[in-house]
Every structure is written in structure tokens, then in C-alpha cells.
PDB file of C-alpha atoms and ligand atoms in Angstrom:
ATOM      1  CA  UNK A   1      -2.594 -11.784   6.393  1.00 49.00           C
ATOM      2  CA  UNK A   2      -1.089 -12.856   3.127  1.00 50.00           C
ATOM      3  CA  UNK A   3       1.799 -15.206   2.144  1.00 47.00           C
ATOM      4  CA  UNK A   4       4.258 -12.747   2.379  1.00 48.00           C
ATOM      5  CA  UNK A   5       3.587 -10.948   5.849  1.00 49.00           C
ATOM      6  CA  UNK A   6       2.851 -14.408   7.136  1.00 45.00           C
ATOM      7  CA  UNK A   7       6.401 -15.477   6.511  1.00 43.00           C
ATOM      8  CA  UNK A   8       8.107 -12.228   7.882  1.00 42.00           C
ATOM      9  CA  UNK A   9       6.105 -12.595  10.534  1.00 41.00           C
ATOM     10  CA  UNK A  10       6.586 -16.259  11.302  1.00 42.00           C
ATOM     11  CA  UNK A  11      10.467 -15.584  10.427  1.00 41.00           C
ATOM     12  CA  UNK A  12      10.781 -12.876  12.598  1.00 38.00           C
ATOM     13  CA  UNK A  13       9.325 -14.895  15.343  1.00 37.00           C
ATOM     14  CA  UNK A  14      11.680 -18.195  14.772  1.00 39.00           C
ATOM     15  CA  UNK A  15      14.840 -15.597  14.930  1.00 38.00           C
ATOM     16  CA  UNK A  16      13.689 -13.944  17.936  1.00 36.00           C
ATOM     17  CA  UNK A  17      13.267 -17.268  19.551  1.00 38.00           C
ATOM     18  CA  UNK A  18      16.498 -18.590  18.843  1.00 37.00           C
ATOM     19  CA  UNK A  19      18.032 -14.795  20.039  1.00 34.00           C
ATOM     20  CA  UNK A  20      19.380 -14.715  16.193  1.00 35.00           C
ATOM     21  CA  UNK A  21      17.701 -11.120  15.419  1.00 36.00           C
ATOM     22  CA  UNK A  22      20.398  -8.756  15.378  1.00 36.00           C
ATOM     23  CA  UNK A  23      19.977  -4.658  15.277  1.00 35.00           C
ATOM     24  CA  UNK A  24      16.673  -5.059  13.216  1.00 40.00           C
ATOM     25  CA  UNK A  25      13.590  -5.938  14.439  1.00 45.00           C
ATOM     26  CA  UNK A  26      12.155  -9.037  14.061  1.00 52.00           C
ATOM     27  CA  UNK A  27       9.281  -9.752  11.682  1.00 67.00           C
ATOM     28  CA  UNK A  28      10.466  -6.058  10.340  1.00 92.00           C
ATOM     29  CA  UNK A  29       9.831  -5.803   6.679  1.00 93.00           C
ATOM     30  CA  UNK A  30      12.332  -3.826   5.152  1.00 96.00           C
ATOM     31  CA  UNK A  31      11.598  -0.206   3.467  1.00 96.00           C
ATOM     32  CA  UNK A  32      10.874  -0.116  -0.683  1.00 96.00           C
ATOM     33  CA  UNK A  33      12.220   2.341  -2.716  1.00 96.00           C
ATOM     34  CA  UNK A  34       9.567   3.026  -5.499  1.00 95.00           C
ATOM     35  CA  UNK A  35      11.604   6.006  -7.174  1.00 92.00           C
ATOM     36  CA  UNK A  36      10.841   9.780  -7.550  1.00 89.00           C
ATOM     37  CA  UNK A  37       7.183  10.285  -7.118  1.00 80.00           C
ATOM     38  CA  UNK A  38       6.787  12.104 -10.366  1.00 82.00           C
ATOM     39  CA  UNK A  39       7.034   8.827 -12.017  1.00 87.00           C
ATOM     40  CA  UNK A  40       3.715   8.643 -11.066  1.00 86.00           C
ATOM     41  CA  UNK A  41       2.338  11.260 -13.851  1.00 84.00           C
ATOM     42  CA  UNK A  42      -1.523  10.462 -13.475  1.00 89.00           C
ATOM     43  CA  UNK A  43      -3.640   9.567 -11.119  1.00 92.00           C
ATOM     44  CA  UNK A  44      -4.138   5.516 -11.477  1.00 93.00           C
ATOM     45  CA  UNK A  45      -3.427   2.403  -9.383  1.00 96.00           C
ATOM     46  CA  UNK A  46       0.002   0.699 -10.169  1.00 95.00           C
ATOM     47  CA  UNK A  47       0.613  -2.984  -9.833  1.00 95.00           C
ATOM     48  CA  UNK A  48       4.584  -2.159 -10.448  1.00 95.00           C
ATOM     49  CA  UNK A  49       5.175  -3.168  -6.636  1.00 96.00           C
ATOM     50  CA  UNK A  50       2.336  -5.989  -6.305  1.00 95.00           C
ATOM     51  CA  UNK A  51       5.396  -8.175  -5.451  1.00 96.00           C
ATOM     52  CA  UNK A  52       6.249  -6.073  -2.276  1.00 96.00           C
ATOM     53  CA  UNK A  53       2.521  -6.168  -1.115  1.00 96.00           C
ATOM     54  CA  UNK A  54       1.021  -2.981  -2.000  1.00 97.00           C
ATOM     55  CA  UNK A  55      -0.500  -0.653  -4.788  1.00 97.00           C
ATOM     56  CA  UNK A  56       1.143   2.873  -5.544  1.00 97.00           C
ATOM     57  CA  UNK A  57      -1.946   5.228  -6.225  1.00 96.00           C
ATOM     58  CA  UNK A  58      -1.944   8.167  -7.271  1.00 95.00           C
ATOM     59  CA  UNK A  59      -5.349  10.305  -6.203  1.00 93.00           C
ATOM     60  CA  UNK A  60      -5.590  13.721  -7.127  1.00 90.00           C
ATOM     61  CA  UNK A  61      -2.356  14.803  -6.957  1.00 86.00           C
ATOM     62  CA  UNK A  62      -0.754  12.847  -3.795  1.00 92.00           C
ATOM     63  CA  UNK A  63       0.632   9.680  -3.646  1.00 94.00           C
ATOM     64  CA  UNK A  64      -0.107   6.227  -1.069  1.00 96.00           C
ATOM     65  CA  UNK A  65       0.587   3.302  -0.872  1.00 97.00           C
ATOM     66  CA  UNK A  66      -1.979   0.592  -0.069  1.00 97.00           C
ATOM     67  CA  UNK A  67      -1.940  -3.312   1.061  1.00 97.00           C
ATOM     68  CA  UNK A  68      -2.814  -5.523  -1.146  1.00 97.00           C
ATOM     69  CA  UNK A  69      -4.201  -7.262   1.615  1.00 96.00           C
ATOM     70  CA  UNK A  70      -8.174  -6.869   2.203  1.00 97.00           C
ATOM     71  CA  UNK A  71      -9.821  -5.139   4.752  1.00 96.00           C
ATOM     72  CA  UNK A  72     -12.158  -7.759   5.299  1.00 96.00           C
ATOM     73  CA  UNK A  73     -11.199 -11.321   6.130  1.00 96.00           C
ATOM     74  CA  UNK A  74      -7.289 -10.297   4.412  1.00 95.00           C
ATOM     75  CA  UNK A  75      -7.192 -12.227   0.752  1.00 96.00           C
ATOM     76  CA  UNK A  76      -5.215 -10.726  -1.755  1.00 97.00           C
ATOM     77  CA  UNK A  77      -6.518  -7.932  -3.891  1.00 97.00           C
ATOM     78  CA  UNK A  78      -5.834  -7.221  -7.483  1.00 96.00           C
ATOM     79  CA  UNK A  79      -7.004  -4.643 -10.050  1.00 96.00           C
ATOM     80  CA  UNK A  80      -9.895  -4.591 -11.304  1.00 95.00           C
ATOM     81  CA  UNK A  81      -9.621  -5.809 -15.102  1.00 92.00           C
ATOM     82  CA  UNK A  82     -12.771  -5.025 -16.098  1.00 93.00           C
ATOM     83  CA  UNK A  83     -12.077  -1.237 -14.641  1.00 95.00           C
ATOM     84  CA  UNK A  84      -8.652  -0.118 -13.687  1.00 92.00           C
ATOM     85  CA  UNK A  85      -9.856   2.521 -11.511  1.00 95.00           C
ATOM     86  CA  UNK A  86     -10.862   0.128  -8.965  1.00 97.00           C
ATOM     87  CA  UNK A  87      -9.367  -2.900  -6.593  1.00 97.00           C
ATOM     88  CA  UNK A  88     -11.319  -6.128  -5.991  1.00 97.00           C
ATOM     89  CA  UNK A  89     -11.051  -9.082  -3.896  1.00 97.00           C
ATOM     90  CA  UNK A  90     -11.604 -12.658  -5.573  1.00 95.00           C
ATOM     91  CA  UNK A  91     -12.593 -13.931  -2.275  1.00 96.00           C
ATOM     92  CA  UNK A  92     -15.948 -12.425  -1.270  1.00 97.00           C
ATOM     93  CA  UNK A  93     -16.697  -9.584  -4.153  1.00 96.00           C
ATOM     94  CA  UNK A  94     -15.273  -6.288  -2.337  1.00 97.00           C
ATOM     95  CA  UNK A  95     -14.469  -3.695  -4.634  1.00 97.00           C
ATOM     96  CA  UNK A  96     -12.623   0.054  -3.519  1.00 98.00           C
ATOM     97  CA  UNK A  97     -12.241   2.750  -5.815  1.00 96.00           C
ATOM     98  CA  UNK A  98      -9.569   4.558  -6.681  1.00 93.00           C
ATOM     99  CA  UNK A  99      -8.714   6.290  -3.272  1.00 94.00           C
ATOM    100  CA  UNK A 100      -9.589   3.001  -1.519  1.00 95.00           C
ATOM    101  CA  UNK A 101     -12.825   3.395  -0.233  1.00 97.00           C
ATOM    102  CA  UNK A 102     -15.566   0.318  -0.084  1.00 97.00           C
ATOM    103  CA  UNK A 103     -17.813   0.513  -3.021  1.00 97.00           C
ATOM    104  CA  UNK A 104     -18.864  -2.753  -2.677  1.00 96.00           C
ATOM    105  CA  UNK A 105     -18.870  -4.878   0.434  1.00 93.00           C
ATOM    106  CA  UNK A 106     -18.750  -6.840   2.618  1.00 97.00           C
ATOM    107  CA  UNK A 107     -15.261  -5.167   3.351  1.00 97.00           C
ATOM    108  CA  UNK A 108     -17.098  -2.459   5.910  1.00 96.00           C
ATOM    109  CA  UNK A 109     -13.677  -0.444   5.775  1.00 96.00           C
ATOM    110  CA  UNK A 110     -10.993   1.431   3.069  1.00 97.00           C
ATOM    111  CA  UNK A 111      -7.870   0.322   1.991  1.00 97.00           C
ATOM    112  CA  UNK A 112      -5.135   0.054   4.755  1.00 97.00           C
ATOM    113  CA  UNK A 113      -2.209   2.175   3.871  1.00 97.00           C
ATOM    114  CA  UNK A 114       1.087   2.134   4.632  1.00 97.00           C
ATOM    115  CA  UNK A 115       3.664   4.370   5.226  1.00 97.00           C
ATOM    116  CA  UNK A 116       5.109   6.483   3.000  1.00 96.00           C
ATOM    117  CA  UNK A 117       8.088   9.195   3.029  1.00 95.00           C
ATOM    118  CA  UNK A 118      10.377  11.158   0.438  1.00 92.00           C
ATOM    119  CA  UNK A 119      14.085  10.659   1.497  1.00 91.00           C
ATOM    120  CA  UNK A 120      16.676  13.184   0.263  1.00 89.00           C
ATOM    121  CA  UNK A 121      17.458  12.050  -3.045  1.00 88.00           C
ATOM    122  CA  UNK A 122      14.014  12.455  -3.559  1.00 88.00           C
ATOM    123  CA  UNK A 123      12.836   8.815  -3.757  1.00 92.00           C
ATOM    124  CA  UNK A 124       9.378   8.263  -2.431  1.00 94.00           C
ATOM    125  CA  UNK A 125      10.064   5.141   0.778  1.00 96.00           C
ATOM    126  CA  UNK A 126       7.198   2.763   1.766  1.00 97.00           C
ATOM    127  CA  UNK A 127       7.252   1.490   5.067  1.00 96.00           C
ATOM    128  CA  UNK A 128       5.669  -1.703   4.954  1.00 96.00           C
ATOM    129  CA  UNK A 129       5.542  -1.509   9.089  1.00 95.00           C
ATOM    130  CA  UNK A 130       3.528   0.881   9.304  1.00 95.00           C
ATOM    131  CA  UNK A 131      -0.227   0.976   8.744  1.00 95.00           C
ATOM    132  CA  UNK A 132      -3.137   3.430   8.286  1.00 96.00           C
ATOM    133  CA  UNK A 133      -6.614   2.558   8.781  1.00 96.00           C
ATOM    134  CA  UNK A 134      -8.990   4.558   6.563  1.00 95.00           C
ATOM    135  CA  UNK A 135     -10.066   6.952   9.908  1.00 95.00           C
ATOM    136  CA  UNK A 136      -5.488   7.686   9.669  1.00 95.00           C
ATOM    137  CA  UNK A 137      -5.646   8.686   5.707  1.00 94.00           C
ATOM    138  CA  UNK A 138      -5.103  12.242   6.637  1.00 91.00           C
ATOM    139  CA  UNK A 139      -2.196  11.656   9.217  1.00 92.00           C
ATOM    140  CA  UNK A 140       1.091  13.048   8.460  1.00 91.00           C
ATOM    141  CA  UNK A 141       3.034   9.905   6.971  1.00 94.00           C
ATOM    142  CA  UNK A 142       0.319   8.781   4.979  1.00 94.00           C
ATOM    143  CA  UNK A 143       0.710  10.234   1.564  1.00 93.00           C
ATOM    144  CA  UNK A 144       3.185  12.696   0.075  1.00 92.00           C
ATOM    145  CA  UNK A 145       2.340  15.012  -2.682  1.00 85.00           C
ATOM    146  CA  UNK A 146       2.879  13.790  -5.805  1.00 78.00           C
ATOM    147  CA  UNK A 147       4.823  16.473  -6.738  1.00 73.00           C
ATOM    148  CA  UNK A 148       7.126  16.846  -3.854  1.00 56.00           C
ATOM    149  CA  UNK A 149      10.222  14.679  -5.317  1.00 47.00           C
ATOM    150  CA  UNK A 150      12.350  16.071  -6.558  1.00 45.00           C
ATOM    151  CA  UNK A 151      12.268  15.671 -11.176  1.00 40.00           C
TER     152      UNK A 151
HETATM  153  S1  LIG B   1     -11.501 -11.236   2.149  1.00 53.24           S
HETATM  154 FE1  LIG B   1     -11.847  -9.665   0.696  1.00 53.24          FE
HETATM  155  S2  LIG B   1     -13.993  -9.468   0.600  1.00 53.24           S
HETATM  156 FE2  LIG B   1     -13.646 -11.032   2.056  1.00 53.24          FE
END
């Protein structure tokens, strides 16, 4: 768990204790807008929402988003600099390629990815709340085609 989901986590916890939360769930992170998928002309792994927790990839021709957090023991991945085709983690060496899969371990699992949606303007929506083990990478949710939002 990283910095970030720690605190909305922990956050979500205090309010729920003190019967603060109102509609929303607690701990509930809230939904990011990452604009129209065709923004995303090639397949490649963008940082642009690092802050938010998550890569935007686009693998032939549909789009995911994936935690930043590892698989493994849940440090913080970043781009590989040395090839920008692939993640790594800092912490013990793992290394996923470009659809997420272990290439190197000891991560002994892909990518978890969250969800993702196109709303009716056409915006592709991550749900940070919602995750998808690598065995889930085909489940409705997971990925929309890159193509599908509107131009
Ligand atoms: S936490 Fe990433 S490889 Fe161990």
C-alpha cells in the first residue's frame, strides 16, 4: 500500500469512526477523469496521472489503467528509464512489460488494474476502487478500446 491509499484509507477510517462520512463511502477514492481516450494515440505507458496512483497504457489498441503500486510486497513503481516500454520497482528489481506482465521477479503476478469506463462525453473514468488482478484483465470494466471515445 502506498502513501496515498494509506491515507484514504486511514482517513476514511478516522471519519467513519467519528460517524463524519456522509453519502460517500469512506476510504472511497474519488473517480479521475483522464480525457478522451484517443489522446492516447500509441501504444506506451503514461506517467501523466502518476500523481493519482496509476499508469494509463495503451496495449494494442485498448486502454487500462494500472497501480503504481507493486504486486509484490506494494512499493511504488516507475518507468523504466532505461526502456520505456517497461515498469520497474526500486525495491526488489521487478520489472513488467508493457501490458503488465512479470518479466522479472520476484513479483510472481501482473500489474493490478483498476477500473476503467467511458462516460458520455466520452471521457475515459478510472475507478481507483476497483481492482483487477492479472487472472480479471479480460473482465468487462477492465479496459476500453482505445478508440471508443468519442474524437
Ligand atoms: S515490492 Fe516491488 S519487487 Fe518487491
Amino acid at each position: 500500500m502506498n502513501r496515498r491509499r494509506f491515507l484514504a484509507v486511514g482517513s476514511g477510517c478516522v471519519l467513519g469512526a467519528l460517524g463524519a462520512a456522509s453519502g460517500a463511502a469512506a476510504g472511497k477514492l474519488p473517480p479521475v477523469d483522464i480525457g478522451p481516450a484517443n489522446k492516447f494515440a500509441q501504444d506506451a505507458i503514461s506517467e501523466e496521472f502518476i500523481k493519482d496512483d496509476f499508469f494509463v497504457i495503451r496495449y494494442q489498441g485498448r486502454l487500462f489503467a494500472a497501480s503504481t503500486t507493486c504486486p509484490h510486497m506494494g512499493s511504488t513503481l516507475q518507468r523504466d528509464s532505461q526502456d520505456t516500454t517497461r515498469i520497474k520497482c526500486g525495491a526488489h528489481g521487478s520489472v513488467f512489460d508493457a501490458e503488465g506482465v512479470v518479466m522479472v521477479g520476484p513479483a510472481s503476478s501482473g500489474l493490478i488494474r483498476l477500473g476503467i469506463t467511458v462516460n458520455g462525453e466520452g471521457h475515459a473514468i478510472v475507478n481507483r476502487n476497483q481492482e483487477f488482478p492479472q487472472d480479471k484483465w479480460t473482465d468487462k470494466g477492465c479496459y476500453v478500446e482505445a478508440k471508443q471515445a468519442r474524437q
